[in-house]
């Protein structure tokens, strides 16, 4: 322990990383991550494969850790002087929370491209849901003037990018698995090398408590508002007498609280789009098992993660081969594809495993650029594979297209998601190691950082905003390219406006309260 402190470490190294440990809260607003941000590697000691190497430093640089320690001690003393009640009230101060959300500060060691990837992935989700929530989400409610004519849109080559929007969820799973693994391996390694029952119990408690506290308060608040107040948010000839997913919240809210709504009462899901959070939490819970093996032996841990990924691919292939479904069958197959393939954790875990493997790679490999020829090869393969996954559906949906066989559809469902995750994993790897070029510059733009922080809140509220808008209309919606673009841009802007209010009112305060509870 003393040696770790002298090397720039801290006694708190035995605990899971929290926002106070990180250089930048890139997951501040993400479920769709929904773990903490990039760990700051000490500039005074870089640990690789169990060996500690020191960079060339001046005398003043060597003194820097002690100066920072004194600065932290001074800040902690100021917190103690403020008192607990003062800090609790301050946690709800808008002037404090607005600054936290809108801050664009990052560290040189953070993976900044994740901000852009998260934001673009969420806008892809919003684009796909623009065609669903309020338009066709309630079968008994006719809100569209030209629904039959609009179905011809899916036969276009360009529309395949909308149909493939489900891959955005796999992007979030990949990011979540990568961040968790990259951040926590070092912490678990210290526990396994110097096992102590008390420290292990403290780490385990903090590991789960931080996650639950991070996601649940705002989640439950949105569920309460949606379930109890949705019917009062509008009126008009298109306003439904009942919104099923809202009414289901009054009965099945507890499945969301326990993060099992993707497995229990799936035909009566509260906030049907919240299945993603259940999967992500379930992946997080079981990940500790793999982190322990990664800490003991990287090779054994990688083998176990690979086996889990293979099992997920096999499960997805088996289930899809039975139900042979897609987005376009969810309204007529009695929930077979949705309930047994699309939202089940064993059919979605492969993309998460890709993220965990990327996290291991980033942790073990020193940060350095690849040779140009390898970089070009990686970008070429990732781009070609990503485009193929998105647009190959055109062969079936085009005018006169050939219906996919059951085997081919099962292969696409089971292999497509981890392959897409691998494509995005390459983007993260390349950008982090200096091979991103203009792509990294765009994804790492500081203007995207606040939007990235709001992504969790935005994911929770965006379908509600869509339904309120469409159901409040006094005329049927006429689906056209212009109308959809207008709706998409409007939904996106209004969603992030509401997400900002929700985040500074509920998310940021509870993150500050966590520090008080944990004595930080």
mmCIF file of C-alpha atoms in Angstrom, residues 4 44 51 102 115 258 266 284-285 374 424 426 515:
data_model
loop_
_atom_site.group_PDB
_atom_site.id
_atom_site.type_symbol
_atom_site.label_atom_id
_atom_site.label_comp_id
_atom_site.label_asym_id
_atom_site.label_seq_id
_atom_site.Cartn_x
_atom_site.Cartn_y
_atom_site.Cartn_z
ATOM 1 C CA UNK A 4 1.480 2.372 -4.309
ATOM 2 C CA UNK A 44 4.730 9.902 -13.041
ATOM 3 C CA UNK A 51 6.386 -3.403 -14.298
ATOM 4 C CA UNK A 102 -22.018 22.141 -19.773
ATOM 5 C CA UNK A 115 -18.340 11.702 -26.861
ATOM 6 C CA UNK A 258 -34.932 -4.478 -10.346
ATOM 7 C CA UNK A 266 -42.301 -8.480 -21.156
ATOM 8 C CA UNK A 284 -22.554 -5.057 -15.481
ATOM 9 C CA UNK A 285 -23.542 -7.410 -12.661
ATOM 10 C CA UNK A 374 -1.945 -1.161 -40.894
ATOM 11 C CA UNK A 424 -16.933 0.768 -33.829
ATOM 12 C CA UNK A 426 -11.745 -0.097 -34.384
ATOM 13 C CA UNK A 515 -20.045 11.603 -2.712
#
